[in-house]
Coordinates of N, CA and C in Angstrom, one line a residue:
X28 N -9.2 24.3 9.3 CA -9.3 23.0 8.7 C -9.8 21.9 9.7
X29 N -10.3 21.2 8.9 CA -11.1 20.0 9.9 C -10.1 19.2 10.5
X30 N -10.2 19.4 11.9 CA -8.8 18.2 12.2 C -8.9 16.5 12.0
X31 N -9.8 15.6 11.6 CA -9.4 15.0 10.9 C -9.2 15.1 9.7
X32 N -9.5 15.4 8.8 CA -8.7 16.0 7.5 C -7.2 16.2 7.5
X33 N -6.8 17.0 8.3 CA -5.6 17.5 9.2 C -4.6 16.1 9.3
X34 N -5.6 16.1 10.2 CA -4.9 14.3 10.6 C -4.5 13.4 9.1
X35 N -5.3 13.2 8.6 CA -5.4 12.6 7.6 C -4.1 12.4 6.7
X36 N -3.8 14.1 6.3 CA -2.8 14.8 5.5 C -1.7 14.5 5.9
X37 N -1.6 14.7 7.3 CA -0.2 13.8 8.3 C 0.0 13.0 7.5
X38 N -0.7 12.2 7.7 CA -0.6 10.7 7.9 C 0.1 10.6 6.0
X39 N -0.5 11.4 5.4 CA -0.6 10.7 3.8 C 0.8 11.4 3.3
X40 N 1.2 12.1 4.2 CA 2.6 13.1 3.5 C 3.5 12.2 4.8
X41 N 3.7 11.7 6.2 CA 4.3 10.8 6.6 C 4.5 9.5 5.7
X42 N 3.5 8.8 4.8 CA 3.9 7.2 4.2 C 4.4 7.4 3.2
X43 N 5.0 9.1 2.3 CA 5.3 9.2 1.5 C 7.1 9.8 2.3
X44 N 7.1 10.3 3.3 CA 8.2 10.5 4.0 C 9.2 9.0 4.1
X45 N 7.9 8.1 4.9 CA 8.5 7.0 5.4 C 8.9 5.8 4.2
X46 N 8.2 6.2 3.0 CA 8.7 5.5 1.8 C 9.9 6.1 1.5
X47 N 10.4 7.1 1.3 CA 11.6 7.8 0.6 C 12.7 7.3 1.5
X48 N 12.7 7.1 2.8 CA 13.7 6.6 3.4 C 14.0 5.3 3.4
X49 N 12.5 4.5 2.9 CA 12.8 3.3 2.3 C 13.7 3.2 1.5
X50 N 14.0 3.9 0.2 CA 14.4 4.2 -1.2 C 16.0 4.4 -0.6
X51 N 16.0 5.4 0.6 CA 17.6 5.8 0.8 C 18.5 4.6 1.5
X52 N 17.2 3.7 2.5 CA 17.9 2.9 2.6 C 18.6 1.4 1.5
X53 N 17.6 1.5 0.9 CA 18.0 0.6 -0.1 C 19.5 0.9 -0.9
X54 N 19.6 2.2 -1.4 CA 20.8 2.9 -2.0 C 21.9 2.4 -0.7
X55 N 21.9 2.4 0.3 CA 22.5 2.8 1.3 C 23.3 0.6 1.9
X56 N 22.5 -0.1 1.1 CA 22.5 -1.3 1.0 C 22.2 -2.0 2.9
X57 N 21.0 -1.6 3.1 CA 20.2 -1.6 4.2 C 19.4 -2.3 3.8
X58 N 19.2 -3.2 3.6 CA 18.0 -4.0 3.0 C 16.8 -4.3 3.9
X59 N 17.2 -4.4 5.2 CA 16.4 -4.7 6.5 C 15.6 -3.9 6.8
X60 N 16.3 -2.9 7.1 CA 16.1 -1.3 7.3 C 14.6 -0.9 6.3
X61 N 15.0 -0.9 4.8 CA 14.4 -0.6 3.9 C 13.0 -1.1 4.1
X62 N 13.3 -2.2 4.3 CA 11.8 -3.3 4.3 C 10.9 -3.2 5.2
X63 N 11.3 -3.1 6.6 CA 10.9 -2.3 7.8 C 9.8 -0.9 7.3
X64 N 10.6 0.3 6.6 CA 10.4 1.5 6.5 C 9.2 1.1 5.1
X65 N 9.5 0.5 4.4 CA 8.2 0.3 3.3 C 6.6 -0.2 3.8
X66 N 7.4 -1.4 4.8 CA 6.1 -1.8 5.5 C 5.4 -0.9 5.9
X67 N 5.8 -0.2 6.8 CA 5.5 1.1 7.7 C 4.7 2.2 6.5
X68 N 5.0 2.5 5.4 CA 4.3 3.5 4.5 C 3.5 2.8 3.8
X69 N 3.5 1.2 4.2 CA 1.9 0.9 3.6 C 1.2 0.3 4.4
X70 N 1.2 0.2 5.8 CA 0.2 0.8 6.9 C -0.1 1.7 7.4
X71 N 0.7 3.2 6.9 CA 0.1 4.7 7.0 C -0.4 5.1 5.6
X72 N -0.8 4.3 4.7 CA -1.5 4.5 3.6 C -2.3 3.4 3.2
X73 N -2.7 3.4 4.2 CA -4.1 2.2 3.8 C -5.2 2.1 3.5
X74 N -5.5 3.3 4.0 CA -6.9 4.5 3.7 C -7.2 5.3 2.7
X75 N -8.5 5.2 1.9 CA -8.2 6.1 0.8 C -8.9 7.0 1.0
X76 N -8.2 8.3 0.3 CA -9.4 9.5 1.2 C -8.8 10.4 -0.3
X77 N -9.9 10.6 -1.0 CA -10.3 11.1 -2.4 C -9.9 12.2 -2.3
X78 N -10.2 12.7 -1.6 CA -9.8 14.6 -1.2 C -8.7 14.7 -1.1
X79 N -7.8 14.0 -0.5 CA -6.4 14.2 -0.2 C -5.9 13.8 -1.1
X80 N -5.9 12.6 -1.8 CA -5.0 12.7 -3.1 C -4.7 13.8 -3.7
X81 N -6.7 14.6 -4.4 CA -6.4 15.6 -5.1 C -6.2 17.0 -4.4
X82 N -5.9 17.0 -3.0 CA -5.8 17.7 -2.0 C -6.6 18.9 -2.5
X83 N -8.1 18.8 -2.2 CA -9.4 19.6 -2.3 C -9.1 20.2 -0.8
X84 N -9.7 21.2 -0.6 CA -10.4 22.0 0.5 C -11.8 21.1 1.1
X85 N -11.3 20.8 2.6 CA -13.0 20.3 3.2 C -14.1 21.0 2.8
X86 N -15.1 19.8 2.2 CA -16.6 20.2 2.2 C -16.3 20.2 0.5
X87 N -15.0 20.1 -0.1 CA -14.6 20.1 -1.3 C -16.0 19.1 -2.1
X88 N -16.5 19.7 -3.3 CA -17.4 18.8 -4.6 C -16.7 18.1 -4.9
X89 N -16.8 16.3 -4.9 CA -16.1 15.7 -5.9 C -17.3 15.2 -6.5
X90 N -16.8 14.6 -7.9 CA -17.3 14.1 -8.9 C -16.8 12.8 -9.7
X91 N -17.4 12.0 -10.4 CA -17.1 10.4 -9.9 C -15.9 10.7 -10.7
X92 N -15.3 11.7 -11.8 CA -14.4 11.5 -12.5 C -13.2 11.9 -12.1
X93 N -13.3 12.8 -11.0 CA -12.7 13.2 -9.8 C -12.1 11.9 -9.0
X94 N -12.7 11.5 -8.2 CA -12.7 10.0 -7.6 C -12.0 9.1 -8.3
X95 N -12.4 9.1 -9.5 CA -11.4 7.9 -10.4 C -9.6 8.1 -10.5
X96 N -10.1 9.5 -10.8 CA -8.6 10.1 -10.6 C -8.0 10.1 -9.6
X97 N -8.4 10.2 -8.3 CA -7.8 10.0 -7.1 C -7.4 8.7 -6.7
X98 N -8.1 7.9 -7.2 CA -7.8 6.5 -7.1 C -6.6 5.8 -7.4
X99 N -6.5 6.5 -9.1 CA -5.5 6.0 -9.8 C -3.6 6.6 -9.1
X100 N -4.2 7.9 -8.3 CA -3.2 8.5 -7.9 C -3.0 8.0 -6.7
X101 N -3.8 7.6 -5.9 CA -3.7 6.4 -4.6 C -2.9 5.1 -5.0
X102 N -3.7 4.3 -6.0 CA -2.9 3.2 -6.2 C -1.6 3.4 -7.3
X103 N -1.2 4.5 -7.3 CA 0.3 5.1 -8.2 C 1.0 4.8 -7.4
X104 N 0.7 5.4 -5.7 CA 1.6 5.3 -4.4 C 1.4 4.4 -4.1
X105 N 0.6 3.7 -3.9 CA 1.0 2.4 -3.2 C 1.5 0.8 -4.0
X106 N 1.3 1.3 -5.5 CA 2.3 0.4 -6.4 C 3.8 0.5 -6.3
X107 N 4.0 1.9 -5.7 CA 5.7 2.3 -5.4 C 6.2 1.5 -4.3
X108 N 5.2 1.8 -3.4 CA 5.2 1.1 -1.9 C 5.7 -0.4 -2.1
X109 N 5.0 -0.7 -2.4 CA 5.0 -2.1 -2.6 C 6.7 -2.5 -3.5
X110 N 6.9 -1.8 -4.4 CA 7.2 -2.0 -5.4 C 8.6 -2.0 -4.1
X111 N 9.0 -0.7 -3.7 CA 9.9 -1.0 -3.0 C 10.2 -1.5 -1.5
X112 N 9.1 -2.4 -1.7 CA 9.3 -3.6 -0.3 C 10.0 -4.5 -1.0
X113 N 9.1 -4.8 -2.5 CA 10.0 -6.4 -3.1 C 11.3 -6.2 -3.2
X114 N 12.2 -4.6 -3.5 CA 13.4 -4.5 -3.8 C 13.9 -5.0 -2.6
X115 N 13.3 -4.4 -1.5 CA 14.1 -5.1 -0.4 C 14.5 -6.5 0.2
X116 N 13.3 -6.8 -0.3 CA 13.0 -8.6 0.2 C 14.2 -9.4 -0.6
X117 N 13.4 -8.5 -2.1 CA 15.1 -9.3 -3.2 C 16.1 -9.4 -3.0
X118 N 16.8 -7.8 -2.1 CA 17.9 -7.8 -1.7 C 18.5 -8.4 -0.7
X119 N 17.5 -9.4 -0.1 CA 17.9 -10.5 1.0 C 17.5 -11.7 0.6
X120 N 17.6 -11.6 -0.4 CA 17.2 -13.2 -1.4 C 16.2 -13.4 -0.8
X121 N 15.2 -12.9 -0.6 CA 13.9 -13.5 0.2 C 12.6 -13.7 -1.0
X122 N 13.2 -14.3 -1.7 CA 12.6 -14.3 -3.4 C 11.0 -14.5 -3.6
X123 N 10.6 -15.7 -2.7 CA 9.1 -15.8 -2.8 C 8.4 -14.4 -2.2
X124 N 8.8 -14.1 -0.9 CA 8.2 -12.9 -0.6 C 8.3 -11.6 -1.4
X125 N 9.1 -11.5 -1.9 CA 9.9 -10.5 -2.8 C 8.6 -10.6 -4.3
X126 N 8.7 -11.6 -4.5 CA 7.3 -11.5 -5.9 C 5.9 -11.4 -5.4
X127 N 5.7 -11.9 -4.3 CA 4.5 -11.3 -3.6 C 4.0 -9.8 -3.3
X128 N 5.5 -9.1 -3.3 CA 4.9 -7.8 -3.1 C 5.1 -7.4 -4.7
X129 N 5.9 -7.6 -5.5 CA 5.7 -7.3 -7.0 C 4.5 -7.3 -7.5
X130 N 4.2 -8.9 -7.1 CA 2.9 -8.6 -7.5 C 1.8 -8.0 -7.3
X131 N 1.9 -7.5 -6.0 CA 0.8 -6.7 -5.7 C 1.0 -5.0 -6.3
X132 N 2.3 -5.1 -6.7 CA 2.3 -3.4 -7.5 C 2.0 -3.7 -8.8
X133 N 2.0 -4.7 -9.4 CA 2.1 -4.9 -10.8 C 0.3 -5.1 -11.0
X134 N -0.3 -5.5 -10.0 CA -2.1 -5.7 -9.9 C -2.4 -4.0 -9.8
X135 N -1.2 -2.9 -9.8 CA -1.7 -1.5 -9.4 C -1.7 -1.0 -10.7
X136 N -0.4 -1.3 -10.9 CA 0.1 -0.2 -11.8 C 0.8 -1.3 -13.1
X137 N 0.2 -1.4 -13.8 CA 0.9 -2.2 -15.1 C 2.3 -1.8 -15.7
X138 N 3.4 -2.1 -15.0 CA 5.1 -2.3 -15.3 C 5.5 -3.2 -16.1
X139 N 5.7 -3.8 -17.1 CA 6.8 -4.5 -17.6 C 7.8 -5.3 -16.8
X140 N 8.8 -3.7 -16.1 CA 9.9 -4.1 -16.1 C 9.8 -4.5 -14.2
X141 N 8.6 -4.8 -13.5 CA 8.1 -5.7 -12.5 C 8.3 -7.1 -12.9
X142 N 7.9 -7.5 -13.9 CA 7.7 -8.7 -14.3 C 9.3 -9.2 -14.4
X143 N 10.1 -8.6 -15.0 CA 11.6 -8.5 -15.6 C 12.0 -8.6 -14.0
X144 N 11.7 -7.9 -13.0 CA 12.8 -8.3 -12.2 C 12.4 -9.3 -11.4
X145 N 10.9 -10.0 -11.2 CA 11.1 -11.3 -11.1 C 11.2 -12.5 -11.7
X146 N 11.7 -12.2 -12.7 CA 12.0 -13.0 -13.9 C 13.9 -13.6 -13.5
X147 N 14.2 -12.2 -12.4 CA 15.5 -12.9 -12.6 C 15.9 -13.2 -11.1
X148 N 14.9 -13.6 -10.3 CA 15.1 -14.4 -8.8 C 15.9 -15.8 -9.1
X149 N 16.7 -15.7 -8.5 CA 17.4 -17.4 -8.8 C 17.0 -18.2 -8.2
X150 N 15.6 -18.3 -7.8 CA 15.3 -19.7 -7.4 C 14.0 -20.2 -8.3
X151 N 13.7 -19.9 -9.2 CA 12.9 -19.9 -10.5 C 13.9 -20.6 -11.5
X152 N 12.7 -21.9 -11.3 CA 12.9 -22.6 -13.1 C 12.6 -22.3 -14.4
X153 N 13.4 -22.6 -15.6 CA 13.5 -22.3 -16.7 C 12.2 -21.5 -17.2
X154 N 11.1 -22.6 -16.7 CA 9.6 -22.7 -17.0 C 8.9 -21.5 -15.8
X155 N 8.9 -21.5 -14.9 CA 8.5 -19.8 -14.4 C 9.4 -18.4 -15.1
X156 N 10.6 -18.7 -14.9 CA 11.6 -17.8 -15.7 C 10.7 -17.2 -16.9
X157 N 10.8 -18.2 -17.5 CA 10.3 -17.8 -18.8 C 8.5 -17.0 -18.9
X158 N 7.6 -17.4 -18.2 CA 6.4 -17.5 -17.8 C 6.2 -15.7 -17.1
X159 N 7.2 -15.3 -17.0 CA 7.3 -13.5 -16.0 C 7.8 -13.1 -17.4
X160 N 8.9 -13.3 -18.3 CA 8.6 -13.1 -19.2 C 8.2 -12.2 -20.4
X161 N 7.3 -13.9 -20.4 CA 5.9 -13.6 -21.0 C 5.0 -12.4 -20.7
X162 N 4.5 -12.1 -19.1 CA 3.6 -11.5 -18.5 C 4.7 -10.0 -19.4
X163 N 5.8 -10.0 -19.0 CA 6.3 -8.9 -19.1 C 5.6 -8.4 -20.5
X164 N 6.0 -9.3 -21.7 CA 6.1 -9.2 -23.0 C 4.9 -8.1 -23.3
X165 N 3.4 -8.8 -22.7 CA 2.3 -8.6 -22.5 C 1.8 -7.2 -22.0
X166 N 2.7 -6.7 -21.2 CA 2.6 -5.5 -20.6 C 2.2 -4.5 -21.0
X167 N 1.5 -3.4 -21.4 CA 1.9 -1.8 -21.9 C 3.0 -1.3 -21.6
X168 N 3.5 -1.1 -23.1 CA 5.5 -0.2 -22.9 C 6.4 -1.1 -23.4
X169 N 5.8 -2.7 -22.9 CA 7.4 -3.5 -23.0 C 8.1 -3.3 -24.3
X170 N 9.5 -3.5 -23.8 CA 10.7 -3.6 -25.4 C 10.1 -5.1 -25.8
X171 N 9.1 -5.4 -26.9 CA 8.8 -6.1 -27.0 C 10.0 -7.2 -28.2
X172 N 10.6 -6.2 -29.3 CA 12.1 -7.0 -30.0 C 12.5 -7.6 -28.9
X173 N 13.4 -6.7 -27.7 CA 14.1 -7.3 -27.0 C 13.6 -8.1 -26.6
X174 N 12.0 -8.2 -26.0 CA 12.1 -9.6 -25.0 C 11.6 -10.7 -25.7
X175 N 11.7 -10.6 -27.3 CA 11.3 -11.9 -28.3 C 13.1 -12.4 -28.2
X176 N 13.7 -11.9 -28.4 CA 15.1 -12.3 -28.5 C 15.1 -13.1 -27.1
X177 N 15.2 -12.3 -26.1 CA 15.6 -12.7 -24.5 C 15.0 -14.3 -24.5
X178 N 13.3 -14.1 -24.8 CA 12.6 -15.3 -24.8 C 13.1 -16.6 -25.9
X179 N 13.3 -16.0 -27.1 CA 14.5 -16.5 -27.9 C 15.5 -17.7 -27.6
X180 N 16.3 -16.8 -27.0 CA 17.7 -17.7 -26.6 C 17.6 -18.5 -25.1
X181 N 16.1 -18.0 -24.8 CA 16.0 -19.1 -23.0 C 16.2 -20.8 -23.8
X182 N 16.1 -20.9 -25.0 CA 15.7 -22.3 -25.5 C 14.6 -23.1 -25.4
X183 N 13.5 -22.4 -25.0 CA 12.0 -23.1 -25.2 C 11.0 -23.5 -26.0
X184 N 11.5 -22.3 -27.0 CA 10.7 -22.3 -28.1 C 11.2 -22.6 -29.2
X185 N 11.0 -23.5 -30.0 CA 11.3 -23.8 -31.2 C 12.0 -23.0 -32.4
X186 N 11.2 -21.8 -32.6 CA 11.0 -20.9 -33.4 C 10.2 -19.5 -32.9
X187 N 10.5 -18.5 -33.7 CA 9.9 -17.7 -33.5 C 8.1 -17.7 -33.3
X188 N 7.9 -18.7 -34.5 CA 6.4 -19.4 -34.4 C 5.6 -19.9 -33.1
X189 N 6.8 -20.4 -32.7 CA 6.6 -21.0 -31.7 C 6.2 -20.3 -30.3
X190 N 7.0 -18.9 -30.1 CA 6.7 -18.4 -29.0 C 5.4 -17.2 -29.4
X191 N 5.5 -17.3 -30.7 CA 3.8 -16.2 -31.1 C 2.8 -17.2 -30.6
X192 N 3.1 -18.3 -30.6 CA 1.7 -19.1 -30.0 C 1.7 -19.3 -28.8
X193 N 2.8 -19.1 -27.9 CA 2.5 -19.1 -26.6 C 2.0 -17.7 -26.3
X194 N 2.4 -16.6 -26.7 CA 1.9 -15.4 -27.1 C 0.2 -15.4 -26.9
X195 N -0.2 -15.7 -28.2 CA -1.6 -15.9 -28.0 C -2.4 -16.5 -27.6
X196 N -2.3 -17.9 -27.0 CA -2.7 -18.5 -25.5 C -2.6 -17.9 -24.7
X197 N -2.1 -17.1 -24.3 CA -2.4 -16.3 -23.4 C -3.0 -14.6 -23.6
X198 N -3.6 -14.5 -24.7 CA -4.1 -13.2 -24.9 C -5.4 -13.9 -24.9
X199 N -5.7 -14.7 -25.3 CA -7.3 -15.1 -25.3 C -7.9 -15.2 -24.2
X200 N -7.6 -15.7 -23.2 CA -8.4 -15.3 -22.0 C -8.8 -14.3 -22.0
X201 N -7.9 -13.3 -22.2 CA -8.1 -12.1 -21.8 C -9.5 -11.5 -22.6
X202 N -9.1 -11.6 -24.1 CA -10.2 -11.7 -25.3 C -11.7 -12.2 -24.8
X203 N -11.7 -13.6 -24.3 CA -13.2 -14.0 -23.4 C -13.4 -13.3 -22.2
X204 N -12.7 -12.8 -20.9 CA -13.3 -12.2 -20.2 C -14.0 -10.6 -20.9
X205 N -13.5 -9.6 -21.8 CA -13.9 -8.6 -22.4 C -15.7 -9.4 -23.2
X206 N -15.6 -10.5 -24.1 CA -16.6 -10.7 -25.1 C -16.6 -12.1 -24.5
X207 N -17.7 -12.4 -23.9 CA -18.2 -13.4 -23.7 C -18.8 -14.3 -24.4
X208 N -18.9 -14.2 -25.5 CA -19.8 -14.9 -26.8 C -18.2 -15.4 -27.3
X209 N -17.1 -15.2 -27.1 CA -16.1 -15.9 -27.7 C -15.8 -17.0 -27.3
X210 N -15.8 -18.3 -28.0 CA -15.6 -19.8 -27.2 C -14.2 -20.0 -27.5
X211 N -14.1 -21.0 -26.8 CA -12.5 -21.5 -27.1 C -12.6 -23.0 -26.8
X212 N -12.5 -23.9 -28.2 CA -12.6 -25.2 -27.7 C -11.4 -26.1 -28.1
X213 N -10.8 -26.2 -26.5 CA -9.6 -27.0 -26.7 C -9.8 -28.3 -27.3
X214 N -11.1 -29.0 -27.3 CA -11.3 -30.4 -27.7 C -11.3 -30.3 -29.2
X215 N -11.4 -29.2 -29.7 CA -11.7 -29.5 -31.2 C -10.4 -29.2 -31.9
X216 N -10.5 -30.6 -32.9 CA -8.7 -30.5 -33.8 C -9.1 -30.9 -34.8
X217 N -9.5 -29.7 -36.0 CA -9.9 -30.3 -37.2 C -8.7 -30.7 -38.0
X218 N -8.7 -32.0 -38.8 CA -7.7 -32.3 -39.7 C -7.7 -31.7 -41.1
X219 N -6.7 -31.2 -41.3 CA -6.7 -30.2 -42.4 C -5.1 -30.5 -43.0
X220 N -4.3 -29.7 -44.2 CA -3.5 -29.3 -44.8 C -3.7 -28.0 -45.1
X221 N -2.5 -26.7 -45.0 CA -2.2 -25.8 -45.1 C -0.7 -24.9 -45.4
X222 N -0.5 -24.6 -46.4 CA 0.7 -24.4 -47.3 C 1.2 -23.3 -46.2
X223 N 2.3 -23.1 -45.5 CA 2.6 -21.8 -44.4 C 3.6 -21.9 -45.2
X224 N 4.8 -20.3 -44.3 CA 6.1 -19.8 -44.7 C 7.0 -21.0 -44.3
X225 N 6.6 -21.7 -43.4 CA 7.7 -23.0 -42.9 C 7.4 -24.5 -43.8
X226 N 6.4 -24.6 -44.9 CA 6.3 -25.4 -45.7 C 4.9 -26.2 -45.4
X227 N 4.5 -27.5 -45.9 CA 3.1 -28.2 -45.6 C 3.4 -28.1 -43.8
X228 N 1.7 -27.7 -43.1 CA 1.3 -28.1 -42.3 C 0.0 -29.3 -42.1
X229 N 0.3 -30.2 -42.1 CA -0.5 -31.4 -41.6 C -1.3 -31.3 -40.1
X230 N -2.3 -31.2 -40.0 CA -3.0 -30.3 -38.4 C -2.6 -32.6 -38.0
X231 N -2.8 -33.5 -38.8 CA -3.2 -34.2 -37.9 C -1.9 -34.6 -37.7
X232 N -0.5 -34.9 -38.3 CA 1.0 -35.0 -37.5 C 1.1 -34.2 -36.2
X233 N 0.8 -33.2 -36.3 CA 0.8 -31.8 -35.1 C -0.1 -32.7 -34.0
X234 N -1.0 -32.9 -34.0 CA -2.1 -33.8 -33.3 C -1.3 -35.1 -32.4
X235 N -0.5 -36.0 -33.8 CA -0.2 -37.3 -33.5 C 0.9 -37.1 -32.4
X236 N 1.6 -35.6 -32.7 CA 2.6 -35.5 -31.6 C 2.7 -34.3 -30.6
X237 N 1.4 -34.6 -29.9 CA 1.3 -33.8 -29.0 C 0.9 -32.4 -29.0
X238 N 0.7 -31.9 -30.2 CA 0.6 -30.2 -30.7 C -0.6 -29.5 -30.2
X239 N -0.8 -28.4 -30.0 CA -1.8 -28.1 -30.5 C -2.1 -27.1 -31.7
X240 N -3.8 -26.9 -32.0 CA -3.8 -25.6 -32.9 C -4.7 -24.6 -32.3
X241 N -4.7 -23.5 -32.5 CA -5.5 -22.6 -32.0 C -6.6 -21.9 -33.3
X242 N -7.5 -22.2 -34.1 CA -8.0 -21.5 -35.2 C -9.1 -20.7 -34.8
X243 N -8.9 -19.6 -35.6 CA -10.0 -18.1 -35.6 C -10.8 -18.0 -36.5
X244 N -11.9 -18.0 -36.0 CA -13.1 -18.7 -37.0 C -13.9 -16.9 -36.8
X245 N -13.7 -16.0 -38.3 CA -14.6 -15.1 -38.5 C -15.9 -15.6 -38.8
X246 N -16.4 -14.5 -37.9 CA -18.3 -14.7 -38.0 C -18.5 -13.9 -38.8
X247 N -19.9 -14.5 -39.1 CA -20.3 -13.5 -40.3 C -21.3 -12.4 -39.5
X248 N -21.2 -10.6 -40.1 CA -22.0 -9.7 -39.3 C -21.1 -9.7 -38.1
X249 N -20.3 -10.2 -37.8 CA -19.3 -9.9 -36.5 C -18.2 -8.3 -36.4
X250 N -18.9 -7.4 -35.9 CA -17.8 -5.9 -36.5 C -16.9 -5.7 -35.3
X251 N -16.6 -6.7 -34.3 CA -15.5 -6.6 -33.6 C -14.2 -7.5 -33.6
X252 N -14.9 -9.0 -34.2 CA -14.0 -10.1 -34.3 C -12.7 -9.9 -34.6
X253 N -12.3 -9.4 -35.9 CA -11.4 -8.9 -36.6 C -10.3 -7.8 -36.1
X254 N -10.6 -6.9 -35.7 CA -10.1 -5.8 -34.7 C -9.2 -6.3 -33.5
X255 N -10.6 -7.3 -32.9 CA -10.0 -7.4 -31.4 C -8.8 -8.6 -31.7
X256 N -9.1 -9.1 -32.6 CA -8.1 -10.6 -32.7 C -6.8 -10.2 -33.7
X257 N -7.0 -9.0 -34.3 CA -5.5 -8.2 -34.8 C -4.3 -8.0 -34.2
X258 N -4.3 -7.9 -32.7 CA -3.3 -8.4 -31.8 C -2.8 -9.8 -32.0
X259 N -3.7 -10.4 -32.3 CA -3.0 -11.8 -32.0 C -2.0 -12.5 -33.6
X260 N -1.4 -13.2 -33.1 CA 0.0 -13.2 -34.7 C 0.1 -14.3 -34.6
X261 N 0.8 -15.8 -34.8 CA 0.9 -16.8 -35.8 C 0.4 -17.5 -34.7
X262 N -0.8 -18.2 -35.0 CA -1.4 -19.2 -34.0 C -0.7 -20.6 -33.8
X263 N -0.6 -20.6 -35.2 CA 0.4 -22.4 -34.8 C 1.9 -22.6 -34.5
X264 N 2.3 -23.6 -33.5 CA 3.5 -23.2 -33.6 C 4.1 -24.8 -34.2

């Protein structure tokens, strides 16, 4: 075997050693320790080397679908890595640093329950509290009942109406970076009447006191509109 290859494998089975003792230290309520030993397995995994993920034979064919794969199994480990630096940081109340590295496992690996445990750092106001949340809500997997309740009883939201629209303020970004022909114009607030489950809506009282509306205007010949905006649930709150 090629001795850097060799070398390499060291190195990529050491950040996975040197993480695990992260993990024992954490159990072991070493928090210092822990944090030290995480750092350390994500500066002996800093390098991505395709072949070793899928641990091929030197001179090994890869193929871009190959590659993709390796990737996803690169940044699997180093979303862990990360993931268990913030435990450590947390466990020394070191809170800002502590969501710094969350977040950099949560940019890896899409968790939920990342979001959930910075959601409960105690030095976060009502309004970030709630705001991780959200992200959580958003997630692929989340207990999404449970965290309409959780979000629920923080006391922010008016109504259940109320948090579907914060809901979907924040799904539309996302909607315009995918389809770029989708506009979004905060300035416009057409005055209207509309009969809902909560009784007359008046758009321009909503207006006079601060509100906003969010409306979804189907195109005509549009075969995606409909679909992609099916996720999204009670625009007004």
């Amino acid at each position: 075997m090629n001795s850097l290859v060799l070398l390499a494998l060291l190195v990529q089975a050491s950040a996975d050693t040197v993480h695990e003792k992260a993990r024992q230290k954490l159990e072991a309520s070493d928090a210092a320790g822990a944090e030290a030993e995480a750092r350390d397995a994500l500066v002996l995994s800093l390098s991505f080397r395709p072949e070793l993920e899928l641990e091929l034979p030197p001179k090994g064919l890869l193929f871009e679908d190959m590659i993709l794969e390796a990737r996803e199994t690169y940044r699997e480990r180093r979303a862990a890595y990360f993931r268990t630096l913030g435990d450590a940081l947390a466990a020394q109340e070191e809170w800002r640093a502590s969501r710094n590295a969350y977040r950099r496992a949560a940019k890896m690996q899409s968790d939920p329950e990342i979001f959930l445990l910075m959601a409960d750092d105690e030095d976060l106001d009502s309004g970030e509290r709630v705001a991780l949340m959200l992200d959580a809500y958003l997630s692929p997997g989340a207990d999404r009942i449970g965290l309409e309740e959780r979000l629920l009883e923080s006391g922010l939201f008016r109504s259940r109406n109320a948090l579907k629209a914060s809901l979907d303020a924040r799904r539309v970004p996302e909607l315009q970076s995918k389809f770029p022909d989708l506009e979004l114009l905060p300035g416009a607030f057409p005055s209207f009447q509309v009969v809902t489950d909560a009784g007359n809506l008046k758009t321009g009282e909503l207006y006079a006191l601060g509100g906003r509306l969010l409306v979804y205007v189907p195109v005509e010949g549009c075969d995606y509109c409909s679909e992609q905006l099916d996720g999204l649930t009670v625009p007004v709150a």
